[in-house]
XYZ file of C-alpha atoms in Angstrom:
370
model
C 222.681 240.525 139.192
C 226.105 239.394 138.073
C 228.977 240.840 140.019
C 231.198 243.216 138.098
C 234.232 241.550 139.648
C 233.466 238.244 137.917
C 233.831 237.745 134.175
C 230.624 236.780 132.391
C 229.812 233.168 131.743
C 230.480 233.567 128.057
C 234.029 234.702 128.745
C 234.661 231.508 130.722
C 233.511 229.375 127.814
C 229.815 229.017 128.756
C 226.723 230.251 126.950
C 225.114 228.972 123.792
C 225.741 232.037 121.642
C 229.127 233.631 121.592
C 230.463 231.631 124.528
C 232.188 229.178 122.232
C 234.154 232.064 120.834
C 235.721 232.877 124.132
C 237.743 229.723 124.362
C 240.759 231.514 122.908
C 240.296 234.625 125.016
C 243.080 233.792 127.462
C 245.415 232.789 124.653
C 244.579 235.988 122.845
C 245.425 238.034 125.912
C 248.614 236.152 126.766
C 250.223 236.147 123.327
C 252.977 238.725 122.876
C 251.636 239.323 119.356
C 248.542 240.905 120.889
C 250.417 244.126 121.636
C 251.635 244.371 118.057
C 248.104 243.735 116.880
C 246.890 246.659 118.980
C 249.467 248.904 117.321
C 248.351 247.682 113.888
C 244.722 248.416 114.712
C 245.577 251.907 115.948
C 247.728 252.764 112.935
C 245.149 251.386 110.515
C 242.442 253.508 112.120
C 244.612 256.645 111.939
C 245.389 256.111 108.250
C 241.695 255.523 107.511
C 240.624 258.686 109.316
C 243.412 260.677 107.646
C 242.172 259.504 104.244
C 238.629 260.452 105.189
C 239.752 263.959 106.113
C 241.687 264.260 102.844
C 238.483 263.507 100.924
C 236.589 266.404 102.516
C 236.610 269.860 100.963
C 235.697 272.936 102.990
C 233.477 274.219 100.177
C 231.394 271.042 100.328
C 231.022 271.399 104.088
C 229.687 274.932 103.617
C 227.116 273.724 101.099
C 225.979 270.947 103.421
C 225.528 273.395 106.287
C 223.240 275.463 104.076
C 221.313 272.381 102.889
C 222.133 269.571 105.331
C 220.460 266.641 103.546
C 223.578 264.478 103.804
C 223.902 265.233 107.510
C 220.266 264.292 108.130
C 220.564 261.043 106.157
C 223.745 260.116 108.046
C 221.981 260.790 111.347
C 218.919 258.697 110.482
C 220.836 255.876 108.811
C 223.785 255.397 111.151
C 222.327 256.331 114.534
C 218.636 255.467 114.222
C 218.224 252.634 111.695
C 221.431 250.635 112.193
C 221.560 250.605 116.039
C 217.890 249.595 116.161
C 218.549 246.883 113.569
C 221.508 245.535 115.582
C 219.415 245.515 118.775
C 216.522 243.665 117.132
C 218.824 241.057 115.561
C 220.515 240.444 118.921
C 217.095 239.862 120.488
C 215.756 237.701 117.655
C 218.795 235.402 117.723
C 218.901 235.411 121.560
C 222.572 236.357 121.790
C 224.321 236.372 125.141
C 225.767 239.595 126.541
C 229.213 239.266 124.941
C 227.987 238.645 121.406
C 225.204 241.229 121.828
C 227.660 243.966 122.803
C 229.839 243.141 119.782
C 226.812 243.394 117.470
C 225.645 246.641 119.100
C 229.103 248.180 118.813
C 229.211 247.404 115.109
C 225.669 248.680 114.566
C 226.394 251.961 116.347
C 229.585 252.691 114.389
C 229.612 255.467 111.764
C 229.996 254.878 108.038
C 233.257 253.539 106.654
C 235.500 254.313 103.696
C 234.381 251.200 101.845
C 231.165 253.008 100.930
C 233.140 255.772 99.186
C 234.907 253.249 96.971
C 231.696 251.372 96.181
C 229.853 254.612 95.391
C 232.369 255.289 92.635
C 231.739 251.840 91.139
C 227.941 252.343 90.990
C 228.135 255.904 89.570
C 226.873 257.352 92.835
C 227.071 260.876 94.215
C 230.599 261.092 95.613
C 230.058 264.418 97.354
C 227.051 262.972 99.179
C 228.992 259.808 100.060
C 231.958 261.669 101.530
C 229.791 264.131 103.444
C 227.703 261.304 104.942
C 230.827 259.398 106.011
C 232.496 262.473 107.525
C 229.388 263.777 109.289
C 228.493 260.371 110.747
C 232.072 260.066 112.071
C 231.782 263.437 113.814
C 228.292 262.674 115.140
C 229.563 259.355 116.512
C 231.591 261.249 119.108
C 228.340 261.991 120.971
C 225.735 259.621 119.548
C 227.641 256.322 119.573
C 228.058 256.201 123.396
C 224.436 257.319 123.751
C 223.150 254.556 121.472
C 225.287 251.962 123.272
C 223.921 253.090 126.630
C 220.306 252.982 125.397
C 220.376 249.620 123.634
C 222.534 247.782 126.192
C 219.824 248.257 128.859
C 218.395 244.841 127.983
C 221.618 243.213 129.204
C 222.233 245.640 132.085
C 222.373 242.863 134.693
C 225.399 241.261 133.053
C 228.998 242.004 133.954
C 230.109 242.867 130.437
C 227.473 245.617 130.130
C 228.202 246.934 133.616
C 231.842 247.160 132.554
C 231.032 248.688 129.121
C 233.688 251.421 128.889
C 231.660 254.291 127.431
C 234.349 256.756 128.522
C 237.019 254.783 126.673
C 234.743 254.561 123.632
C 234.380 258.355 123.646
C 238.150 258.737 124.070
C 238.827 256.461 121.094
C 236.328 258.397 118.996
C 237.839 261.701 120.075
C 241.295 260.531 119.039
C 240.039 260.179 115.456
C 239.379 263.915 115.216
C 243.095 264.724 114.968
C 243.824 262.714 111.776
C 240.521 263.880 110.253
C 241.415 267.528 110.919
C 244.927 266.967 109.575
C 243.451 265.432 106.424
C 241.159 268.412 105.870
C 244.146 270.737 106.244
C 246.177 268.699 103.724
C 243.258 268.827 101.258
C 243.128 272.631 101.659
C 246.882 273.197 101.304
C 248.041 270.308 99.070
C 245.188 268.808 96.966
C 247.454 266.441 95.008
C 248.958 264.974 98.161
C 245.428 264.596 99.546
C 244.351 262.579 96.490
C 247.306 260.248 97.001
C 246.524 259.800 100.701
C 242.909 258.928 99.898
C 244.084 256.085 97.663
C 246.559 254.921 100.304
C 243.837 254.872 102.957
C 241.562 252.723 100.789
C 244.322 250.191 100.193
C 245.279 250.238 103.882
C 241.661 249.439 104.734
C 241.801 246.290 102.628
C 245.275 245.220 103.808
C 244.521 245.857 107.487
C 241.317 243.817 107.426
C 243.033 240.893 105.706
C 245.960 240.969 108.149
C 243.645 241.239 111.159
C 241.564 238.317 109.952
C 244.628 236.124 109.408
C 246.383 237.076 112.664
C 243.247 236.732 114.763
C 242.483 233.323 113.305
C 246.085 232.258 113.943
C 246.175 233.533 117.511
C 242.825 232.046 118.494
C 243.373 228.740 116.751
C 242.607 227.324 113.303
C 239.292 225.892 114.478
C 237.959 229.300 115.577
C 235.697 229.809 112.565
C 234.187 226.357 113.106
C 233.383 227.285 116.724
C 231.475 230.452 115.857
C 227.730 229.877 116.405
C 225.451 229.900 113.392
C 223.537 232.833 114.897
C 226.647 235.056 114.737
C 227.206 234.102 111.108
C 223.538 234.797 110.339
C 223.702 238.296 111.844
C 226.973 239.060 110.022
C 225.196 238.174 106.760
C 221.812 239.799 107.421
C 222.897 243.021 109.103
C 224.727 244.697 106.174
C 222.126 243.394 103.713
C 219.302 244.899 105.777
C 221.339 248.096 106.127
C 221.606 248.454 102.347
C 217.843 247.970 102.032
C 217.076 250.461 104.807
C 219.351 253.070 103.246
C 217.719 252.712 99.837
C 214.275 252.981 101.399
C 215.331 256.063 103.371
C 216.599 257.790 100.220
C 213.357 256.849 98.428
C 211.331 258.517 101.188
C 213.379 261.674 100.620
C 212.576 261.385 96.855
C 216.241 261.386 95.857
C 217.376 260.496 92.302
C 218.538 256.910 91.604
C 222.283 257.592 91.843
C 221.783 259.214 95.269
C 219.658 256.263 96.416
C 222.490 253.907 95.582
C 224.892 256.121 97.510
C 222.730 256.325 100.640
C 222.163 252.570 100.492
C 225.890 251.836 100.547
C 226.573 254.473 103.193
C 223.997 252.976 105.544
C 225.079 249.343 105.221
C 228.863 249.920 105.296
C 230.065 250.396 108.881
C 233.507 251.556 109.988
C 234.682 248.107 111.095
C 238.197 249.395 111.769
C 236.773 251.723 114.416
C 234.716 248.887 115.882
C 237.784 246.631 115.960
C 239.874 249.355 117.591
C 237.262 249.907 120.310
C 237.020 246.180 121.029
C 240.792 245.734 121.105
C 241.787 248.901 122.943
C 239.001 249.300 125.514
C 237.993 245.771 126.611
C 239.952 243.348 128.756
C 241.708 240.371 127.107
C 239.357 237.964 128.928
C 236.461 239.301 126.888
C 238.130 240.154 123.611
C 238.378 236.554 122.407
C 234.627 236.167 122.027
C 233.942 239.655 120.675
C 236.813 240.346 118.331
C 235.760 238.296 115.329
C 232.334 239.818 114.702
C 233.462 243.114 113.081
C 235.866 241.122 110.896
C 233.057 238.806 109.810
C 230.856 241.845 109.241
C 233.582 243.401 107.080
C 233.839 240.207 105.055
C 230.126 239.951 104.345
C 229.489 243.683 103.872
C 232.265 243.733 101.249
C 230.924 240.622 99.506
C 227.356 241.940 99.445
C 228.468 245.374 98.267
C 230.428 243.610 95.529
C 227.264 241.804 94.453
C 225.470 245.177 94.510
C 228.116 246.604 92.164
C 228.018 243.522 89.916
C 224.220 243.686 89.592
C 224.445 247.385 88.735
C 227.127 246.798 86.095
C 225.032 244.052 84.489
C 221.515 245.519 84.673
C 221.547 249.130 85.844
C 224.364 250.809 83.956
C 222.489 250.960 80.628
C 219.655 252.954 82.139
C 222.201 255.264 83.774
C 223.896 255.826 80.396
C 220.526 256.529 78.751
C 219.663 259.065 81.435
C 223.071 260.705 81.058
C 222.776 260.680 77.251
C 219.323 262.226 77.450
C 220.661 265.007 79.641
C 223.529 265.629 77.197
C 221.140 265.703 74.209
C 218.868 268.160 75.972
C 221.855 270.331 76.759
C 223.129 270.103 73.157
C 219.715 271.002 71.713
C 219.389 273.939 74.074
C 222.891 275.087 73.170
C 222.187 274.904 69.411
C 218.918 276.733 69.845
C 220.648 279.427 71.845
C 223.347 279.839 69.183
C 220.702 280.122 66.434
C 218.874 282.782 68.392
C 222.108 284.653 68.938
C 222.851 284.448 65.202
C 219.403 285.750 64.365
C 219.748 288.627 66.792
C 223.156 289.496 65.385
C 222.008 289.542 61.722
C 218.940 291.678 62.414
C 219.444 295.311 61.356
C 223.042 294.889 60.135
C 224.504 296.219 56.887
C 226.409 293.788 54.628
C 229.485 294.659 52.631
C 227.524 294.649 49.364
C 224.883 296.951 50.809
C 227.588 299.248 52.036
C 229.237 299.341 48.570
C 225.957 300.061 46.843
C 225.333 302.928 49.188
C 228.751 304.287 48.358
C 228.125 303.933 44.603
C 224.897 305.866 44.480
C 226.410 309.293 45.193
C 228.958 308.682 42.413
C 226.264 307.953 39.817
C 224.344 311.047 40.880
C 227.403 313.189 40.419
C 227.830 311.973 36.844
């Protein structure tokens, strides 16, 4: 059993998978820019969670409590399917403990705001998307440490797993409740301001990820991407793609309509990479962060690219069928409305007296008098 006092072999530069990433670990920890990067990660996470809270309406929460389909789908997708998928991929590609923990952390994270934006672009169910993202974030407070503890058992004899800071993970997750609650309050008191904050949070998500990717690559060296093992790249590509497929299959099992299937698919495959990055940066030692930090950024890159292809395919091939379905619903509604108006007109004319009839009735007494 590896001693907890010694850093794992991967952190010292050894190991076939993930070890090559750790070469810049010391540099990453020693750079003064690292502290500023931590602040950026924390602020980006707060803005994201604030935007998520601003997208939640109390009325929607009440409806979901009465019929918690979104809550159940978030539970099955984010804390059953995705952690198991991350665990299996780590085993299949024989990752070492450092890379495996990074993959598990990403797989156990709740849904991210990217799915809300993509759901709009594929004409999905926005209420379902927001509820799944919010509920998975709240469930992560308890289920994410549990999933990490369960699936890290395979690497239990390694120092990095023995030092896995589950308490710090829970603390980081708990700190997200404050901006979420503040966002819900802003939505309740100031809806227009909440709409603006939602847009700001989506843009901050994009800007933060780009800045993190550039700064991390700069701090760890320009040849960092070339040093990343092919297995890590393969998992970063396959994991979101498999998540989209699992989500669509899960929604199909629940016999949901097509627009809800697209929503659940995106919600399952899109992880909150900002939360994963924050946990890696704020809870692990600098000796380990060099080898683990890039995976959520790579995951964000490929999950965005694959979601973009999803949207492009829908715009090219699926939107016509959606318009036909919507048009059919509108025609049915229009026909029903016309039929209802005709029936109302018939009911109104039955048994009524016209002006001519009324005049004739008034004329008859006059003729009789003459």
